[in-house]
PDB file of C-alpha atoms in Angstrom:
ATOM      1  CA  GLU A  12     -30.166  34.886   6.469  1.00 59.00           C
ATOM      2  CA  SER A  13     -27.194  37.153   6.253  1.00 72.00           C
ATOM      3  CA  SER A  14     -24.975  34.503   5.290  1.00 72.00           C
ATOM      4  CA  TRP A  15     -24.192  35.095   1.823  1.00 69.00           C
ATOM      5  CA  GLN A  16     -22.575  38.535   3.271  1.00 75.00           C
ATOM      6  CA  GLN A  17     -19.928  36.986   5.227  1.00 74.00           C
ATOM      7  CA  ARG A  18     -16.482  35.997   3.614  1.00 75.00           C
ATOM      8  CA  ASP A  19     -16.060  32.942   6.588  1.00 75.00           C
ATOM      9  CA  PRO A  20     -18.393  31.926   9.355  1.00 74.00           C
ATOM     10  CA  VAL A  21     -17.746  33.210  12.744  1.00 73.00           C
ATOM     11  CA  LEU A  22     -16.990  29.297  14.368  1.00 72.00           C
ATOM     12  CA  GLY A  23     -15.336  27.707  11.473  1.00 75.00           C
ATOM     13  CA  LEU A  24     -15.019  24.608  12.963  1.00 81.00           C
ATOM     14  CA  ARG A  25     -18.415  23.811  13.237  1.00 80.00           C
ATOM     15  CA  TYR A  26     -18.075  23.472   9.673  1.00 77.00           C
ATOM     16  CA  TRP A  27     -14.632  21.408   8.804  1.00 76.00           C
ATOM     17  CA  LEU A  28     -16.245  18.945  11.882  1.00 84.00           C
ATOM     18  CA  ALA A  29     -19.625  18.446   9.523  1.00 81.00           C
ATOM     19  CA  GLU A  30     -17.810  18.048   6.341  1.00 76.00           C
ATOM     20  CA  LEU A  31     -15.609  15.692   8.691  1.00 79.00           C
ATOM     21  CA  THR A  32     -18.486  13.792   9.600  1.00 85.00           C
ATOM     22  CA  GLY A  33     -20.519  14.228   6.396  1.00 79.00           C
ATOM     23  CA  SER A  34     -23.045  15.849   8.047  1.00 82.00           C
ATOM     24  CA  ALA A  35     -23.018  18.392   6.216  1.00 78.00           C
ATOM     25  CA  ASP A  36     -25.762  19.123   3.550  1.00 79.00           C
ATOM     26  CA  GLN A  37     -27.150  21.757   1.303  1.00 75.00           C
ATOM     27  CA  ASP A  38     -29.173  23.626   4.301  1.00 79.00           C
ATOM     28  CA  TYR A  39     -25.588  24.544   6.034  1.00 75.00           C
ATOM     29  CA  PRO A  40     -25.359  28.195   5.127  1.00 76.00           C
ATOM     30  CA  PHE A  41     -21.122  27.875   4.720  1.00 73.00           C
ATOM     31  CA  VAL A  42     -19.754  24.793   2.460  1.00 67.00           C
ATOM     32  CA  SER A  43     -16.266  23.479   2.249  1.00 67.00           C
ATOM     33  CA  LEU A  44     -15.749  23.762  -1.484  1.00 66.00           C
ATOM     34  CA  SER A  45     -13.188  21.916  -2.935  1.00 67.00           C
ATOM     35  CA  ASP A  46     -11.516  20.410  -6.141  1.00 67.00           C
ATOM     36  CA  GLY A  47     -12.156  16.933  -5.276  1.00 69.00           C
ATOM     37  CA  GLY A  48      -8.699  16.287  -6.031  1.00 70.00           C
ATOM     38  CA  HIS A  49      -8.389  14.207  -2.239  1.00 73.00           C
ATOM     39  CA  PHE A  50     -11.065  11.624  -3.607  1.00 84.00           C
ATOM     40  CA  GLU A  51      -9.968  11.359  -7.104  1.00 92.00           C
ATOM     41  CA  ASN A  52      -8.141  13.500  -9.080  1.00 91.00           C
ATOM     42  CA  LEU A  53      -8.793  13.253 -12.965  1.00 95.00           C
ATOM     43  CA  GLY A  54     -12.754  14.024 -12.609  1.00 93.00           C
ATOM     44  CA  ILE A  55     -13.802  10.537 -14.092  1.00 96.00           C
ATOM     45  CA  TYR A  56     -15.641   9.175 -11.784  1.00 95.00           C
ATOM     46  CA  GLU A  57     -18.176  11.878 -11.545  1.00 93.00           C
ATOM     47  CA  LEU A  58     -18.707  11.819 -15.501  1.00 96.00           C
ATOM     48  CA  VAL A  59     -19.400   8.150 -15.194  1.00 97.00           C
ATOM     49  CA  ARG A  60     -21.451   8.699 -12.423  1.00 95.00           C
ATOM     50  CA  ARG A  61     -23.577  10.530 -14.905  1.00 96.00           C
ATOM     51  CA  ARG A  62     -23.210   7.993 -17.929  1.00 97.00           C
ATOM     52  CA  CYS A  63     -21.816  10.499 -20.352  1.00 96.00           C
ATOM     53  CA  SER A  64     -20.870   8.728 -23.503  1.00 96.00           C
ATOM     54  CA  LEU A  65     -17.804  10.499 -24.025  1.00 97.00           C
ATOM     55  CA  ILE A  66     -14.996  11.703 -20.981  1.00 97.00           C
ATOM     56  CA  LEU A  67     -11.634  13.613 -21.939  1.00 97.00           C
ATOM     57  CA  ALA A  68      -9.516  13.529 -18.874  1.00 97.00           C
ATOM     58  CA  SER A  69      -6.309  15.169 -18.823  1.00 96.00           C
ATOM     59  CA  ASP A  70      -3.590  13.881 -16.566  1.00 96.00           C
ATOM     60  CA  ALA A  71      -0.777  16.636 -15.769  1.00 92.00           C
ATOM     61  CA  GLY A  72      -0.214  15.269 -12.161  1.00 91.00           C
ATOM     62  CA  ALA A  73       3.623  14.178 -11.220  1.00 92.00           C
ATOM     63  CA  ASP A  74       4.361  10.075 -12.184  1.00 95.00           C
ATOM     64  CA  PRO A  75       8.135   9.578 -12.778  1.00 94.00           C
ATOM     65  CA  LYS A  76       7.521   6.270 -12.863  1.00 95.00           C
ATOM     66  CA  TYR A  77       4.210   6.018 -15.122  1.00 96.00           C
ATOM     67  CA  ALA A  78       2.544   4.292 -12.510  1.00 97.00           C
ATOM     68  CA  PHE A  79      -0.980   5.829 -13.686  1.00 98.00           C
ATOM     69  CA  ASP A  80      -1.796   6.171  -9.961  1.00 96.00           C
ATOM     70  CA  ASP A  81      -4.739   8.763 -10.401  1.00 96.00           C
ATOM     71  CA  LEU A  82      -5.876   6.779 -13.633  1.00 98.00           C
ATOM     72  CA  ALA A  83      -5.968   3.192 -11.987  1.00 97.00           C
ATOM     73  CA  GLU A  84      -8.102   5.072  -8.527  1.00 96.00           C
ATOM     74  CA  ALA A  85     -10.272   6.551 -10.676  1.00 97.00           C
ATOM     75  CA  ILE A  86     -11.206   3.196 -12.388  1.00 98.00           C
ATOM     76  CA  ARG A  87     -11.028   0.943  -9.253  1.00 98.00           C
ATOM     77  CA  LYS A  88     -13.357   3.792  -7.745  1.00 97.00           C
ATOM     78  CA  CYS A  89     -15.578   3.415 -11.018  1.00 98.00           C
ATOM     79  CA  TYR A  90     -15.744  -0.395 -11.145  1.00 98.00           C
ATOM     80  CA  THR A  91     -16.711  -0.422  -7.226  1.00 97.00           C
ATOM     81  CA  ASP A  92     -19.129   2.150  -6.967  1.00 97.00           C
ATOM     82  CA  PHE A  93     -20.994   2.270 -10.545  1.00 97.00           C
ATOM     83  CA  GLY A  94     -19.866  -1.558 -12.024  1.00 98.00           C
ATOM     84  CA  VAL A  95     -18.497  -0.082 -14.511  1.00 98.00           C
ATOM     85  CA  ASP A  96     -15.829  -1.597 -16.867  1.00 98.00           C
ATOM     86  CA  PHE A  97     -12.862   0.038 -18.836  1.00 98.00           C
ATOM     87  CA  GLU A  98     -11.339  -1.768 -21.792  1.00 98.00           C
ATOM     88  CA  PHE A  99      -8.426   0.254 -23.108  1.00 97.00           C
ATOM     89  CA  LEU A 100      -7.550  -0.635 -26.796  1.00 94.00           C
ATOM     90  CA  ASP A 101      -4.686  -1.102 -29.195  1.00 88.00           C
ATOM     91  CA  GLY A 102      -1.728  -1.434 -25.971  1.00 89.00           C
ATOM     92  CA  GLY A 103      -3.944   1.016 -23.467  1.00 94.00           C
ATOM     93  CA  VAL A 104      -1.157   3.215 -21.581  1.00 97.00           C
ATOM     94  CA  ASP A 105       1.896   1.343 -22.208  1.00 96.00           C
ATOM     95  CA  ALA A 106       1.993   3.281 -26.191  1.00 95.00           C
ATOM     96  CA  ILE A 107       2.183   6.412 -23.328  1.00 97.00           C
ATOM     97  CA  ARG A 108       5.130   4.886 -20.941  1.00 96.00           C
ATOM     98  CA  PRO A 109       8.748   5.596 -22.073  1.00 94.00           C
ATOM     99  CA  GLU A 110      10.915   2.737 -22.625  1.00 90.00           C
ATOM    100  CA  LYS A 111      15.082   2.421 -22.137  1.00 87.00           C
ATOM    101  CA  ASP A 112      15.717   6.051 -22.072  1.00 82.00           C
ATOM    102  CA  GLN A 113      13.602   6.540 -25.265  1.00 90.00           C
ATOM    103  CA  PRO A 114      10.281   8.399 -25.210  1.00 92.00           C
ATOM    104  CA  GLY A 115       7.082   7.152 -25.398  1.00 95.00           C
ATOM    105  CA  LYS A 116       5.212   6.690 -28.516  1.00 95.00           C
ATOM    106  CA  ARG A 117       2.359   8.868 -27.970  1.00 95.00           C
ATOM    107  CA  HIS A 118       0.628  10.513 -25.119  1.00 97.00           C
ATOM    108  CA  TYR A 119      -3.218   9.092 -25.216  1.00 97.00           C
ATOM    109  CA  ALA A 120      -4.642   6.153 -24.588  1.00 97.00           C
ATOM    110  CA  VAL A 121      -8.564   5.572 -25.456  1.00 97.00           C
ATOM    111  CA  ALA A 122     -11.090   2.901 -23.751  1.00 97.00           C
ATOM    112  CA  LYS A 123     -14.164   1.708 -24.258  1.00 97.00           C
ATOM    113  CA  ILE A 124     -16.701   2.634 -20.765  1.00 98.00           C
ATOM    114  CA  ALA A 125     -18.898  -0.177 -20.499  1.00 98.00           C
ATOM    115  CA  TYR A 126     -21.617   0.572 -18.214  1.00 98.00           C
ATOM    116  CA  PRO A 127     -24.164  -1.708 -16.368  1.00 96.00           C
ATOM    117  CA  ASN A 128     -27.826  -2.517 -16.897  1.00 94.00           C
ATOM    118  CA  GLY A 129     -27.497  -2.171 -20.808  1.00 92.00           C
ATOM    119  CA  ALA A 130     -26.923   1.239 -20.489  1.00 95.00           C
ATOM    120  CA  PRO A 131     -24.994   2.429 -24.190  1.00 96.00           C
ATOM    121  CA  ALA A 132     -21.283   2.361 -24.417  1.00 96.00           C
ATOM    122  CA  GLY A 133     -18.940   5.402 -23.290  1.00 97.00           C
ATOM    123  CA  THR A 134     -15.540   5.956 -24.537  1.00 97.00           C
ATOM    124  CA  LEU A 135     -12.248   7.636 -22.435  1.00 98.00           C
ATOM    125  CA  ILE A 136      -9.992   9.676 -24.158  1.00 97.00           C
ATOM    126  CA  TYR A 137      -6.900   9.869 -21.490  1.00 98.00           C
ATOM    127  CA  TRP A 138      -4.368  12.398 -21.925  1.00 98.00           C
ATOM    128  CA  LYS A 139      -1.029  12.652 -19.936  1.00 98.00           C
ATOM    129  CA  ALA A 140       1.795  14.848 -19.291  1.00 97.00           C
ATOM    130  CA  SER A 141       4.294  13.312 -21.306  1.00 97.00           C
ATOM    131  CA  LEU A 142       7.262  13.029 -23.702  1.00 96.00           C
ATOM    132  CA  THR A 143       7.688  12.354 -27.307  1.00 96.00           C
ATOM    133  CA  LYS A 144      10.416  12.593 -30.075  1.00 92.00           C
ATOM    134  CA  ASP A 145       9.084  15.211 -32.207  1.00 92.00           C
ATOM    135  CA  LEU A 146       8.013  17.888 -29.583  1.00 96.00           C
ATOM    136  CA  PRO A 147       9.301  21.216 -30.356  1.00 97.00           C
ATOM    137  CA  PRO A 148      12.186  22.213 -29.655  1.00 96.00           C
ATOM    138  CA  ASP A 149      11.715  24.793 -26.758  1.00 96.00           C
ATOM    139  CA  ILE A 150       9.899  21.721 -24.357  1.00 97.00           C
ATOM    140  CA  MET A 151      13.045  19.471 -24.754  1.00 96.00           C
ATOM    141  CA  GLN A 152      15.163  22.040 -24.137  1.00 96.00           C
ATOM    142  CA  TYR A 153      13.544  22.556 -20.920  1.00 97.00           C
ATOM    143  CA  GLN A 154      13.570  19.081 -20.301  1.00 95.00           C
ATOM    144  CA  ARG A 155      16.697  18.702 -20.243  1.00 94.00           C
ATOM    145  CA  THR A 156      17.522  21.305 -17.778  1.00 96.00           C
ATOM    146  CA  MET A 157      15.357  20.404 -15.385  1.00 95.00           C
ATOM    147  CA  LYS A 158      15.385  16.367 -15.701  1.00 93.00           C
ATOM    148  CA  ASP A 159      12.146  15.426 -13.457  1.00 94.00           C
ATOM    149  CA  PHE A 160       9.867  17.890 -16.175  1.00 96.00           C
ATOM    150  CA  PRO A 161       6.994  16.764 -16.975  1.00 96.00           C
ATOM    151  CA  HIS A 162       6.527  15.370 -13.180  1.00 95.00           C
ATOM    152  CA  GLN A 163       7.676  17.930 -11.002  1.00 93.00           C
ATOM    153  CA  SER A 164       6.353  18.118  -7.696  1.00 88.00           C
ATOM    154  CA  THR A 165       2.939  19.361  -6.814  1.00 79.00           C
ATOM    155  CA  ALA A 166       4.571  20.712  -4.094  1.00 82.00           C
ATOM    156  CA  ASP A 167       5.896  23.631  -6.202  1.00 78.00           C
ATOM    157  CA  GLN A 168       2.944  26.284  -6.808  1.00 81.00           C
ATOM    158  CA  PHE A 169       5.246  28.944  -7.619  1.00 86.00           C
ATOM    159  CA  PHE A 170       6.063  28.766 -11.628  1.00 88.00           C
ATOM    160  CA  ASP A 171       8.457  31.014 -13.570  1.00 92.00           C
ATOM    161  CA  GLU A 172       7.443  31.766 -16.727  1.00 95.00           C
ATOM    162  CA  SER A 173       9.575  29.196 -18.086  1.00 95.00           C
ATOM    163  CA  GLN A 174       8.392  26.307 -15.979  1.00 95.00           C
ATOM    164  CA  PHE A 175       4.542  27.827 -16.975  1.00 95.00           C
ATOM    165  CA  GLU A 176       5.545  28.469 -20.808  1.00 97.00           C
ATOM    166  CA  SER A 177       7.179  24.676 -21.102  1.00 97.00           C
ATOM    167  CA  TYR A 178       3.680  22.927 -19.435  1.00 96.00           C
ATOM    168  CA  ARG A 179       1.107  24.887 -21.563  1.00 97.00           C
ATOM    169  CA  ASN A 180       3.073  23.876 -24.477  1.00 98.00           C
ATOM    170  CA  LEU A 181       3.589  20.422 -23.203  1.00 98.00           C
ATOM    171  CA  GLY A 182       0.079  20.825 -22.794  1.00 97.00           C
ATOM    172  CA  TYR A 183      -0.702  22.266 -26.212  1.00 97.00           C
ATOM    173  CA  GLU A 184       1.013  19.588 -28.241  1.00 97.00           C
ATOM    174  CA  VAL A 185       0.047  16.675 -26.214  1.00 97.00           C
ATOM    175  CA  ALA A 186      -3.322  17.546 -27.241  1.00 96.00           C
ATOM    176  CA  ARG A 187      -2.980  18.667 -30.773  1.00 96.00           C
ATOM    177  CA  ARG A 188      -0.668  15.853 -31.885  1.00 96.00           C
ATOM    178  CA  SER A 189      -3.136  13.409 -30.133  1.00 96.00           C
ATOM    179  CA  ILE A 190      -6.288  14.622 -31.959  1.00 96.00           C
ATOM    180  CA  GLU A 191      -4.322  14.126 -35.183  1.00 96.00           C
ATOM    181  CA  ALA A 192      -3.033  10.861 -34.498  1.00 95.00           C
ATOM    182  CA  MET A 193      -6.503   9.584 -33.303  1.00 96.00           C
ATOM    183  CA  LYS A 194      -8.019  10.789 -36.539  1.00 95.00           C
ATOM    184  CA  LYS A 195      -5.290   9.187 -38.626  1.00 95.00           C
ATOM    185  CA  THR A 196      -6.118   5.857 -36.686  1.00 92.00           C
ATOM    186  CA  ASN A 197      -9.966   6.661 -36.868  1.00 93.00           C
ATOM    187  CA  GLU A 198     -10.195   6.380 -32.997  1.00 91.00           C
ATOM    188  CA  LEU A 199     -11.403   9.599 -32.840  1.00 93.00           C
ATOM    189  CA  PRO A 200     -15.347  10.155 -31.618  1.00 92.00           C
ATOM    190  CA  ALA A 201     -17.283  11.644 -33.856  1.00 88.00           C
ATOM    191  CA  ALA A 202     -18.177  14.094 -31.257  1.00 88.00           C
ATOM    192  CA  LEU A 203     -15.254  15.386 -31.871  1.00 88.00           C
ATOM    193  CA  LEU A 204     -14.878  15.774 -35.421  1.00 83.00           C
TER     194      LEU A 204
END
């Protein structure tokens, strides 16, 4: 078959309908490839399905109210479909959430993953794009200029250099500071040492 030489199918609607109705399979010459965001944004679901012992999830979705919708949806789906429970330790996500115009205390939460049927437990490390008092001046300056940072709408797909660098540097600082803090409190899994 020569479909691999074609950029697009001749009748794309046929493949779209197959995806919509769930009748597409590995034998179709074309597939609709997605990042999965329409189902679960953090990628936790598929890692839980595989019963991974360590899952790192980075959440940079717009969440100005710190409702943790993407995390809650992933947990709900994992429990419903796989019978998996998550037990957040040491206050869970509350330490990330800002209080009374004060930034959060940290950028991460750790949860024990209880897989069913006697399978070994796992660990979820959840990182959130969030602000703490001690971030570098360039990140804090951008936040003072752009009040909705770091929760600007993902509808904006055209970042300027300042916006891109602020998010990049925030992501770096979130990971670096979280790992340092987890080392001090002995929360860091051995696989990450």
